[in-house]
Structures are given as C-alpha cells and as structure tokens.
PDB file of C-alpha atoms in Angstrom:
ATOM      1  CA  MET A   1       0.126   0.009  -0.012  1.00 67.00           C
ATOM      2  CA  GLU A   2       1.107   3.278  -0.903  1.00 76.00           C
ATOM      3  CA  THR A   3       1.844   6.188   1.856  1.00 82.00           C
ATOM      4  CA  ARG A   4       1.791   9.705   1.331  1.00 85.00           C
ATOM      5  CA  VAL A   5       3.829  12.344   3.623  1.00 90.00           C
ATOM      6  CA  LEU A   6       2.219  15.816   4.662  1.00 94.00           C
ATOM      7  CA  GLU A   7       3.712  18.426   6.764  1.00 96.00           C
ATOM      8  CA  GLY A   8       2.519  21.391   8.340  1.00 97.00           C
ATOM      9  CA  ASN A   9       1.540  23.505  11.981  1.00 97.00           C
ATOM     10  CA  LEU A  10      -0.877  21.397  13.898  1.00 97.00           C
ATOM     11  CA  ARG A  11      -4.383  22.804  14.865  1.00 96.00           C
ATOM     12  CA  LYS A  12      -7.209  21.179  16.930  1.00 96.00           C
ATOM     13  CA  MET A  13      -9.132  18.939  14.397  1.00 98.00           C
ATOM     14  CA  GLN A  14     -11.862  20.192  12.908  1.00 98.00           C
ATOM     15  CA  THR A  15     -15.424  18.266  13.496  1.00 98.00           C
ATOM     16  CA  GLU A  16     -18.604  17.458  11.597  1.00 98.00           C
ATOM     17  CA  LEU A  17     -21.524  16.041  13.230  1.00 97.00           C
ATOM     18  CA  ALA A  18     -22.522  12.596  11.486  1.00 97.00           C
ATOM     19  CA  SER A  19     -22.826   9.052  12.646  1.00 96.00           C
ATOM     20  CA  PRO A  20     -19.761   8.558  13.170  1.00 98.00           C
ATOM     21  CA  ILE A  21     -18.201  12.203  13.727  1.00 98.00           C
ATOM     22  CA  GLN A  22     -16.198  13.379  10.825  1.00 98.00           C
ATOM     23  CA  TYR A  23     -12.474  14.559  12.152  1.00 98.00           C
ATOM     24  CA  THR A  24     -10.139  16.426   9.927  1.00 98.00           C
ATOM     25  CA  LEU A  25      -6.531  17.322  10.724  1.00 97.00           C
ATOM     26  CA  ASN A  26      -5.277  20.621   9.524  1.00 92.00           C
ATOM     27  CA  LEU A  27      -1.888  21.112   8.909  1.00 94.00           C
ATOM     28  CA  GLY A  28      -1.552  24.768   7.132  1.00 87.00           C
ATOM     29  CA  GLU A  29      -3.043  24.141   3.960  1.00 88.00           C
ATOM     30  CA  ASN A  30      -2.684  20.262   4.100  1.00 92.00           C
ATOM     31  CA  LYS A  31      -6.075  18.441   5.367  1.00 94.00           C
ATOM     32  CA  ILE A  32      -6.583  14.884   5.969  1.00 95.00           C
ATOM     33  CA  ASP A  33      -9.709  13.040   6.645  1.00 97.00           C
ATOM     34  CA  MET A  34      -8.689  11.043   9.749  1.00 97.00           C
ATOM     35  CA  THR A  35     -12.550   9.559  10.457  1.00 98.00           C
ATOM     36  CA  SER A  36     -11.444   7.040   7.335  1.00 96.00           C
ATOM     37  CA  LEU A  37      -7.873   6.414   8.535  1.00 96.00           C
ATOM     38  CA  VAL A  38      -9.264   4.563  11.774  1.00 97.00           C
ATOM     39  CA  GLY A  39      -7.959   1.082  11.202  1.00 96.00           C
ATOM     40  CA  SER A  40      -4.749   2.520   9.052  1.00 94.00           C
ATOM     41  CA  ASN A  41      -1.097   2.903  10.053  1.00 94.00           C
ATOM     42  CA  PHE A  42      -0.423   6.399  10.928  1.00 95.00           C
ATOM     43  CA  LYS A  43       2.771   8.237  11.796  1.00 96.00           C
ATOM     44  CA  MET A  44       3.790  11.880  12.948  1.00 97.00           C
ATOM     45  CA  HIS A  45       7.089  13.028  13.650  1.00 98.00           C
ATOM     46  CA  PHE A  46       7.512  16.508  15.649  1.00 98.00           C
ATOM     47  CA  THR A  47      10.432  18.302  13.607  1.00 98.00           C
ATOM     48  CA  GLY A  48      10.957  20.755  16.918  1.00 97.00           C
ATOM     49  CA  ILE A  49       9.587  23.950  15.120  1.00 98.00           C
ATOM     50  CA  ILE A  50       6.764  25.486  17.003  1.00 98.00           C
ATOM     51  CA  ASN A  51       4.691  28.620  15.775  1.00 98.00           C
ATOM     52  CA  CYS A  52       2.868  30.075  17.781  1.00 98.00           C
ATOM     53  CA  VAL A  53      -0.981  29.783  16.819  1.00 96.00           C
ATOM     54  CA  ASN A  54      -1.643  33.458  17.430  1.00 96.00           C
ATOM     55  CA  CYS A  55       0.834  35.692  15.983  1.00 96.00           C
ATOM     56  CA  GLY A  56       2.929  32.640  14.110  1.00 96.00           C
ATOM     57  CA  ARG A  57       6.489  33.735  15.549  1.00 97.00           C
ATOM     58  CA  ILE A  58       8.930  30.591  16.322  1.00 98.00           C
ATOM     59  CA  THR A  59       9.084  29.827  20.163  1.00 97.00           C
ATOM     60  CA  LYS A  60      10.744  27.268  21.979  1.00 95.00           C
ATOM     61  CA  LYS A  61       7.966  26.611  24.591  1.00 94.00           C
ATOM     62  CA  SER A  62       4.335  26.346  24.064  1.00 95.00           C
ATOM     63  CA  PHE A  63       1.543  27.777  26.662  1.00 96.00           C
ATOM     64  CA  ALA A  64      -1.983  27.049  26.922  1.00 94.00           C
ATOM     65  CA  GLN A  65      -2.168  24.842  23.699  1.00 94.00           C
ATOM     66  CA  GLY A  66       0.067  26.520  21.200  1.00 96.00           C
ATOM     67  CA  PHE A  67       0.835  30.298  22.210  1.00 97.00           C
ATOM     68  CA  CYS A  68       4.327  31.904  22.677  1.00 98.00           C
ATOM     69  CA  PHE A  69       4.785  33.685  25.843  1.00 97.00           C
ATOM     70  CA  PRO A  70       3.778  37.191  24.848  1.00 97.00           C
ATOM     71  CA  CYS A  71       0.529  36.194  23.421  1.00 97.00           C
ATOM     72  CA  PHE A  72      -0.167  33.824  26.500  1.00 96.00           C
ATOM     73  CA  ARG A  73       0.043  36.849  28.499  1.00 96.00           C
ATOM     74  CA  ASP A  74      -1.879  39.435  26.475  1.00 96.00           C
ATOM     75  CA  SER A  75      -4.080  37.311  23.782  1.00 96.00           C
ATOM     76  CA  PRO A  76      -7.846  37.739  24.725  1.00 96.00           C
ATOM     77  CA  ASN A  77      -7.870  33.968  23.736  1.00 95.00           C
ATOM     78  CA  ASN A  78      -5.850  33.574  27.149  1.00 95.00           C
ATOM     79  CA  ALA A  79      -8.058  35.891  29.565  1.00 95.00           C
ATOM     80  CA  GLU A  80      -9.258  34.362  32.822  1.00 95.00           C
ATOM     81  CA  CYS A  81     -12.651  34.424  31.776  1.00 96.00           C
ATOM     82  CA  ILE A  82     -11.899  31.559  29.279  1.00 96.00           C
ATOM     83  CA  ILE A  83     -11.688  29.045  32.327  1.00 95.00           C
ATOM     84  CA  ARG A  84     -13.542  30.948  34.405  1.00 97.00           C
ATOM     85  CA  PRO A  85     -16.763  32.486  32.458  1.00 97.00           C
ATOM     86  CA  GLU A  86     -18.232  34.088  35.644  1.00 97.00           C
ATOM     87  CA  LEU A  87     -15.587  36.636  35.519  1.00 97.00           C
ATOM     88  CA  CYS A  88     -16.093  37.581  31.623  1.00 98.00           C
ATOM     89  CA  ARG A  89     -16.881  41.685  31.518  1.00 97.00           C
ATOM     90  CA  ALA A  90     -17.462  41.745  27.682  1.00 97.00           C
ATOM     91  CA  HIS A  91     -21.040  42.948  28.779  1.00 97.00           C
ATOM     92  CA  LEU A  92     -19.942  46.148  30.513  1.00 97.00           C
ATOM     93  CA  GLY A  93     -17.494  47.172  27.343  1.00 97.00           C
ATOM     94  CA  GLU A  94     -14.332  45.485  29.093  1.00 96.00           C
ATOM     95  CA  GLY A  95     -11.689  42.741  28.878  1.00 95.00           C
ATOM     96  CA  ARG A  96      -8.159  42.388  27.591  1.00 95.00           C
ATOM     97  CA  ASP A  97      -9.678  43.286  23.706  1.00 96.00           C
ATOM     98  CA  PRO A  98     -13.368  44.717  24.261  1.00 96.00           C
ATOM     99  CA  GLU A  99     -13.458  44.634  20.321  1.00 97.00           C
ATOM    100  CA  TRP A 100     -12.728  41.064  20.685  1.00 97.00           C
ATOM    101  CA  GLU A 101     -14.646  40.596  23.410  1.00 97.00           C
ATOM    102  CA  GLU A 102     -17.846  42.037  22.050  1.00 97.00           C
ATOM    103  CA  ARG A 103     -17.498  39.528  19.043  1.00 97.00           C
ATOM    104  CA  ASN A 104     -17.017  36.921  21.043  1.00 97.00           C
ATOM    105  CA  HIS A 105     -18.248  37.110  24.222  1.00 98.00           C
ATOM    106  CA  ASN A 106     -20.809  39.622  24.457  1.00 98.00           C
ATOM    107  CA  GLN A 107     -22.994  36.996  22.234  1.00 98.00           C
ATOM    108  CA  PRO A 108     -25.417  34.388  23.020  1.00 98.00           C
ATOM    109  CA  HIS A 109     -23.898  31.434  25.019  1.00 98.00           C
ATOM    110  CA  VAL A 110     -25.220  27.935  25.946  1.00 98.00           C
ATOM    111  CA  VAL A 111     -24.983  26.683  29.172  1.00 98.00           C
ATOM    112  CA  TYR A 112     -25.083  22.657  28.629  1.00 98.00           C
ATOM    113  CA  LEU A 113     -25.363  19.156  30.421  1.00 97.00           C
ATOM    114  CA  ALA A 114     -23.161  16.378  28.755  1.00 96.00           C
ATOM    115  CA  ILE A 115     -22.488  12.906  29.684  1.00 94.00           C
ATOM    116  CA  SER A 116     -19.561  10.932  29.260  1.00 88.00           C
ATOM    117  CA  SER A 117     -18.372   8.844  32.327  1.00 85.00           C
ATOM    118  CA  GLY A 118     -20.476  10.995  34.313  1.00 88.00           C
ATOM    119  CA  ILE A 119     -22.716  14.425  33.983  1.00 92.00           C
ATOM    120  CA  LYS A 120     -20.940  17.263  33.418  1.00 93.00           C
ATOM    121  CA  VAL A 121     -22.201  21.184  33.315  1.00 96.00           C
ATOM    122  CA  GLY A 122     -20.412  23.642  30.388  1.00 96.00           C
ATOM    123  CA  VAL A 123     -20.441  26.935  28.920  1.00 97.00           C
ATOM    124  CA  THR A 124     -19.631  27.412  25.171  1.00 98.00           C
ATOM    125  CA  ARG A 125     -20.492  30.124  22.781  1.00 98.00           C
ATOM    126  CA  GLU A 126     -24.119  29.163  21.007  1.00 98.00           C
ATOM    127  CA  THR A 127     -22.007  29.258  17.725  1.00 98.00           C
ATOM    128  CA  GLN A 128     -20.018  26.308  18.836  1.00 98.00           C
ATOM    129  CA  VAL A 129     -22.721  23.798  19.561  1.00 98.00           C
ATOM    130  CA  PRO A 130     -21.935  20.903  18.847  1.00 98.00           C
ATOM    131  CA  TYR A 131     -18.501  21.323  18.140  1.00 98.00           C
ATOM    132  CA  ARG A 132     -17.641  21.748  21.953  1.00 97.00           C
ATOM    133  CA  TRP A 133     -19.382  18.721  22.922  1.00 97.00           C
ATOM    134  CA  ILE A 134     -17.550  16.840  20.657  1.00 98.00           C
ATOM    135  CA  ASP A 135     -14.104  18.170  21.540  1.00 97.00           C
ATOM    136  CA  GLN A 136     -15.160  16.929  24.914  1.00 95.00           C
ATOM    137  CA  GLY A 137     -15.878  13.552  24.177  1.00 96.00           C
ATOM    138  CA  ALA A 138     -19.166  13.796  25.218  1.00 96.00           C
ATOM    139  CA  SER A 139     -21.689  10.859  24.549  1.00 96.00           C
ATOM    140  CA  ARG A 140     -25.025  12.857  24.861  1.00 97.00           C
ATOM    141  CA  ALA A 141     -25.528  16.577  25.222  1.00 98.00           C
ATOM    142  CA  VAL A 142     -28.590  19.067  26.090  1.00 98.00           C
ATOM    143  CA  LYS A 143     -28.997  22.526  26.661  1.00 98.00           C
ATOM    144  CA  ILE A 144     -29.662  23.652  29.682  1.00 98.00           C
ATOM    145  CA  ALA A 145     -29.854  27.827  29.147  1.00 98.00           C
ATOM    146  CA  VAL A 146     -29.277  30.404  26.694  1.00 98.00           C
ATOM    147  CA  THR A 147     -27.867  33.350  27.721  1.00 98.00           C
ATOM    148  CA  GLU A 148     -27.604  36.820  26.600  1.00 98.00           C
ATOM    149  CA  ASN A 149     -23.629  36.732  27.016  1.00 98.00           C
ATOM    150  CA  ARG A 150     -20.664  34.743  28.573  1.00 98.00           C
ATOM    151  CA  TYR A 151     -21.048  36.470  32.126  1.00 98.00           C
ATOM    152  CA  GLN A 152     -24.453  34.915  32.386  1.00 98.00           C
ATOM    153  CA  ALA A 153     -23.457  31.786  31.131  1.00 98.00           C
ATOM    154  CA  GLY A 154     -20.694  31.678  33.927  1.00 98.00           C
ATOM    155  CA  MET A 155     -22.998  32.479  36.670  1.00 98.00           C
ATOM    156  CA  ILE A 156     -25.410  29.910  35.754  1.00 98.00           C
ATOM    157  CA  GLU A 157     -22.030  27.110  35.430  1.00 97.00           C
ATOM    158  CA  VAL A 158     -21.096  28.310  39.112  1.00 96.00           C
ATOM    159  CA  ALA A 159     -24.272  28.124  40.508  1.00 96.00           C
ATOM    160  CA  LEU A 160     -24.650  24.127  39.315  1.00 96.00           C
ATOM    161  CA  LYS A 161     -21.187  23.376  39.942  1.00 91.00           C
ATOM    162  CA  GLU A 162     -22.675  21.944  43.609  1.00 87.00           C
ATOM    163  CA  PHE A 163     -24.499  19.441  41.708  1.00 91.00           C
ATOM    164  CA  ALA A 164     -22.616  19.046  38.684  1.00 89.00           C
ATOM    165  CA  SER A 165     -19.138  18.598  37.620  1.00 85.00           C
ATOM    166  CA  ASP A 166     -17.455  21.311  35.467  1.00 74.00           C
ATOM    167  CA  LYS A 167     -14.771  18.537  34.418  1.00 82.00           C
ATOM    168  CA  THR A 168     -14.395  15.847  32.380  1.00 80.00           C
ATOM    169  CA  PRO A 169     -12.512  12.670  33.698  1.00 87.00           C
ATOM    170  CA  TRP A 170     -10.596  12.556  30.459  1.00 92.00           C
ATOM    171  CA  GLN A 171      -8.923   8.455  31.090  1.00 94.00           C
ATOM    172  CA  ARG A 172     -12.388   7.301  31.908  1.00 94.00           C
ATOM    173  CA  MET A 173     -13.538   9.609  28.906  1.00 95.00           C
ATOM    174  CA  LEU A 174     -11.289   7.841  26.446  1.00 96.00           C
ATOM    175  CA  LYS A 175     -12.025   4.228  27.435  1.00 96.00           C
ATOM    176  CA  ASN A 176     -15.412   4.920  26.774  1.00 95.00           C
ATOM    177  CA  GLU A 177     -16.790   4.671  30.106  1.00 93.00           C
ATOM    178  CA  VAL A 178     -20.109   5.654  29.360  1.00 90.00           C
ATOM    179  CA  ALA A 179     -22.766   6.102  32.335  1.00 84.00           C
ATOM    180  CA  THR A 180     -25.718   4.671  30.815  1.00 86.00           C
ATOM    181  CA  ASP A 181     -27.963   5.019  33.483  1.00 88.00           C
ATOM    182  CA  ILE A 182     -28.659   8.675  33.620  1.00 92.00           C
ATOM    183  CA  ASP A 183     -31.935  10.014  32.168  1.00 95.00           C
ATOM    184  CA  ILE A 184     -30.030  13.236  30.834  1.00 96.00           C
ATOM    185  CA  ILE A 185     -33.477  15.227  30.691  1.00 97.00           C
ATOM    186  CA  GLU A 186     -34.765  14.314  34.147  1.00 97.00           C
ATOM    187  CA  THR A 187     -31.300  15.713  35.250  1.00 96.00           C
ATOM    188  CA  LYS A 188     -31.543  18.656  33.568  1.00 97.00           C
ATOM    189  CA  ASP A 189     -34.939  19.867  34.835  1.00 97.00           C
ATOM    190  CA  LEU A 190     -33.591  19.039  38.175  1.00 96.00           C
ATOM    191  CA  LEU A 191     -30.298  21.333  37.816  1.00 97.00           C
ATOM    192  CA  ILE A 192     -32.774  23.911  36.554  1.00 97.00           C
ATOM    193  CA  ASP A 193     -34.824  23.765  39.817  1.00 96.00           C
ATOM    194  CA  LYS A 194     -31.893  24.466  41.596  1.00 96.00           C
ATOM    195  CA  LEU A 195     -31.296  27.861  40.088  1.00 96.00           C
ATOM    196  CA  ASP A 196     -32.502  31.255  41.664  1.00 95.00           C
ATOM    197  CA  GLU A 197     -35.375  32.723  40.047  1.00 94.00           C
ATOM    198  CA  GLU A 198     -32.925  35.107  38.013  1.00 94.00           C
ATOM    199  CA  TRP A 199     -31.328  32.505  36.125  1.00 97.00           C
ATOM    200  CA  MET A 200     -33.981  30.386  35.974  1.00 96.00           C
ATOM    201  CA  GLU A 201     -35.649  32.737  33.413  1.00 96.00           C
ATOM    202  CA  LEU A 202     -32.906  31.761  31.162  1.00 98.00           C
ATOM    203  CA  ALA A 203     -33.770  27.982  31.264  1.00 97.00           C
ATOM    204  CA  SER A 204     -34.128  26.379  27.773  1.00 97.00           C
ATOM    205  CA  ASP A 205     -37.082  24.398  26.696  1.00 95.00           C
ATOM    206  CA  ASP A 206     -35.247  22.777  24.194  1.00 96.00           C
ATOM    207  CA  ASP A 207     -34.695  19.320  25.083  1.00 97.00           C
ATOM    208  CA  GLU A 208     -33.423  17.404  21.504  1.00 97.00           C
ATOM    209  CA  VAL A 209     -30.807  15.520  22.774  1.00 98.00           C
ATOM    210  CA  THR A 210     -27.608  15.386  20.569  1.00 98.00           C
ATOM    211  CA  GLU A 211     -26.119  11.535  20.450  1.00 97.00           C
ATOM    212  CA  LEU A 212     -22.348  11.614  19.608  1.00 97.00           C
ATOM    213  CA  ASN A 213     -20.923   8.551  18.045  1.00 97.00           C
ATOM    214  CA  TYR A 214     -16.943   8.305  17.635  1.00 98.00           C
ATOM    215  CA  PRO A 215     -15.305   6.930  14.800  1.00 98.00           C
ATOM    216  CA  ALA A 216     -13.368   3.512  16.444  1.00 98.00           C
ATOM    217  CA  ILE A 217     -12.980  -0.164  15.984  1.00 97.00           C
ATOM    218  CA  ARG A 218     -12.086  -0.227  19.746  1.00 96.00           C
ATOM    219  CA  PHE A 219     -11.533   1.494  22.544  1.00 97.00           C
ATOM    220  CA  PRO A 220      -8.495   0.677  25.287  1.00 96.00           C
ATOM    221  CA  GLN A 221      -8.825  -0.326  28.677  1.00 95.00           C
ATOM    222  CA  LYS A 222      -5.882   1.773  29.560  1.00 96.00           C
ATOM    223  CA  VAL A 223      -4.416   4.844  28.436  1.00 97.00           C
ATOM    224  CA  LYS A 224      -0.819   6.533  28.046  1.00 97.00           C
ATOM    225  CA  SER A 225      -0.470   9.564  26.705  1.00 97.00           C
ATOM    226  CA  HIS A 226       2.258  10.524  24.408  1.00 98.00           C
ATOM    227  CA  ASN A 227       4.635  13.666  24.802  1.00 97.00           C
ATOM    228  CA  LEU A 228       5.806  14.908  21.068  1.00 97.00           C
ATOM    229  CA  ASP A 229       8.352  17.086  23.353  1.00 97.00           C
ATOM    230  CA  LYS A 230       9.847  13.458  24.969  1.00 97.00           C
ATOM    231  CA  GLU A 231       9.349  11.660  21.775  1.00 97.00           C
ATOM    232  CA  PRO A 232       8.945  13.155  18.716  1.00 98.00           C
ATOM    233  CA  SER A 233       7.940  10.196  16.675  1.00 98.00           C
ATOM    234  CA  LEU A 234       4.841   8.568  17.027  1.00 97.00           C
ATOM    235  CA  GLN A 235       3.575   5.759  15.187  1.00 95.00           C
ATOM    236  CA  GLY A 236       0.974   3.001  15.246  1.00 95.00           C
ATOM    237  CA  LYS A 237      -2.238   1.723  14.132  1.00 96.00           C
ATOM    238  CA  LEU A 238      -5.445   4.639  14.660  1.00 97.00           C
ATOM    239  CA  GLU A 239      -7.920   2.564  16.711  1.00 98.00           C
ATOM    240  CA  ALA A 240     -10.214   5.014  17.547  1.00 98.00           C
ATOM    241  CA  ILE A 241     -10.695   9.269  17.753  1.00 98.00           C
ATOM    242  CA  LYS A 242     -12.564  10.975  20.553  1.00 98.00           C
ATOM    243  CA  GLY A 243     -12.695  14.611  21.658  1.00 97.00           C
ATOM    244  CA  GLN A 244      -9.276  15.822  20.279  1.00 98.00           C
ATOM    245  CA  TYR A 245      -7.653  12.519  20.819  1.00 98.00           C
ATOM    246  CA  LEU A 246      -6.134   9.937  18.620  1.00 98.00           C
ATOM    247  CA  LEU A 247      -6.160   6.831  20.145  1.00 98.00           C
ATOM    248  CA  PHE A 248      -3.543   3.958  19.071  1.00 98.00           C
ATOM    249  CA  GLU A 249      -3.066   0.195  19.549  1.00 97.00           C
ATOM    250  CA  GLY A 250      -1.640  -0.406  22.896  1.00 96.00           C
ATOM    251  CA  GLY A 251      -3.470   2.501  24.255  1.00 97.00           C
ATOM    252  CA  ILE A 252      -1.381   5.210  23.299  1.00 98.00           C
ATOM    253  CA  VAL A 253      -3.034   8.137  23.218  1.00 98.00           C
ATOM    254  CA  ILE A 254      -2.095  12.055  21.895  1.00 98.00           C
ATOM    255  CA  ASN A 255      -3.956  15.049  22.237  1.00 98.00           C
ATOM    256  CA  ILE A 256      -3.612  16.926  19.184  1.00 98.00           C
ATOM    257  CA  ARG A 257      -5.331  20.236  20.485  1.00 96.00           C
ATOM    258  CA  LYS A 258      -2.331  20.381  23.483  1.00 97.00           C
ATOM    259  CA  TYR A 259       0.265  20.438  20.607  1.00 97.00           C
ATOM    260  CA  GLY A 260      -1.303  23.517  18.618  1.00 97.00           C
ATOM    261  CA  GLY A 261       1.642  25.241  16.599  1.00 97.00           C
ATOM    262  CA  TYR A 262       3.940  22.267  16.319  1.00 98.00           C
ATOM    263  CA  PHE A 263       5.255  21.680  12.954  1.00 98.00           C
ATOM    264  CA  VAL A 264       4.909  18.060  12.419  1.00 98.00           C
ATOM    265  CA  GLU A 265       5.248  15.734   9.154  1.00 97.00           C
ATOM    266  CA  VAL A 266       2.733  13.012   9.061  1.00 97.00           C
ATOM    267  CA  GLU A 267       2.703   9.838   7.209  1.00 93.00           C
ATOM    268  CA  VAL A 268      -0.323   8.269   6.342  1.00 84.00           C
ATOM    269  CA  GLU A 269      -1.209   5.145   4.073  1.00 76.00           C
ATOM    270  CA  ALA A 270      -2.853   6.434   0.923  1.00 65.00           C
TER     271      ALA A 270
END
C-alpha cells in the first residue's frame, strides 16, 4: 500500500456532526480525513519547530495549547474568563480587547449538560454547539440555558457546580466508560430547579438530546499519553478518535489540541 507524507503546523481537528463524527486534521493548507484512517497505520514526527498559533512567531516553548509567552500573557484568547466565564466583563465593554470581547463573549452562550463517564455542566458560545461537545468527548448533550452573554452563562455554571462537575475525567472518557443509567432530561430539569429565579428565566425548553458517536474499532482498557516534546515520533495503528484525541493500538493516546503550532510531518496510508 502506498503512503503519502504531509507536513505543517498542527491545529485542533475540525469536526462535523455525523455518525460517526467526521474529523479533519489541519496541517496548514494540508487537510487529512482522519475518520477514514481509523484502522490504518499512522505516523507523526515533530520537527522541533513551534509556531505560535496566534502571531506565528517561532517559540521554544508552547503555552496554553500553542501560544508564545507574550500572546499567552496578552491575548484575549487566554483571558481568565476563558476558564472562568463568570469573570467575563464583555457585557460591560471591558476586557483585554473590548472589540474581541464584543465579537466573541458579548454574544449568546449556552450552558449545557453533557454525559460521558458521568454528568458535566459546561459553557460555550452558541455558535460552538455541537463542536464543543465533540471536543470534550461527550456521548450525549442537551442545553440547560441560553444566555445573552458569557458572564450570565458563567454565573449559571457556578450555581450548578455544587450539583454537577464542570470537569471531564479524560482517562475514563477515552476508555469509553459511558454512564448509561442517567436520564439526561430528568437531570436537566433537576438542575434547573436548583437555580435562583434570576437565572431560571434563562432556562432552555429545548429538550433535544444530541447523540455523539465517535469513529472507533475499539477503545483501550488503559491509556498512556504520548509526549511529543520527549518522544518526537509517534506511530501505530489508529484505533479510535474521541474528543481531540487520537487513540492508538496499545492504549497510546495523543491530545492534538495540546500541540497546537507544532510543525510536524505526517505519514498516512494512501
């Protein structure tokens, strides 16, 4: 079987909701249909070059999934409210970059309930549904509330943290240990009942449950992360894709999003 070699800077995989989910690996202008490669041999080599995903400059060390230190420090993509949306000030016309905040955070957001190994509450911009759910490896998801801005969504998430986690156990997610005994709509209604009246008014009556089916021939019983900084080359049989992870035979996994900006050479079966 012939092979082809492509090269470029890694970015998070693009996704399309289908059954199974369609994944595309972007290497600059080169695009690779990853879903069709499940079951095939795959090889990736890190060349040692890292370009900041924000400004493009070469950096010796990557911060926050692909940024050079100045962009990590100053870019609105790394503001504290990215991790803690309740701290967002976009609705007040403030932030690291008020124009960027207006375009990205002073926009409708969704508070959602996702199920993988357990239940998780999260926040995303409305235009990022269902892509955010896919990136987190959820098996099912539903909207809890739709808000006018990121701050409101963050406040609702904080209110619900006492009753549902805002974290996804990544190892259990990759082993596909899915909680099948949870009624997602019943859980959504119970969470809404925990909200103060101010936030309950923003609750969503959309009970459509999105089912997410990932491409896989099998999921591992144990997982071990591959570190491109320590081991520049990775090769093996690609057995599954879930979230932003590639899963290989033997339980070796790699988080593609973690290595944003890494210049790599990829060899795939044609």
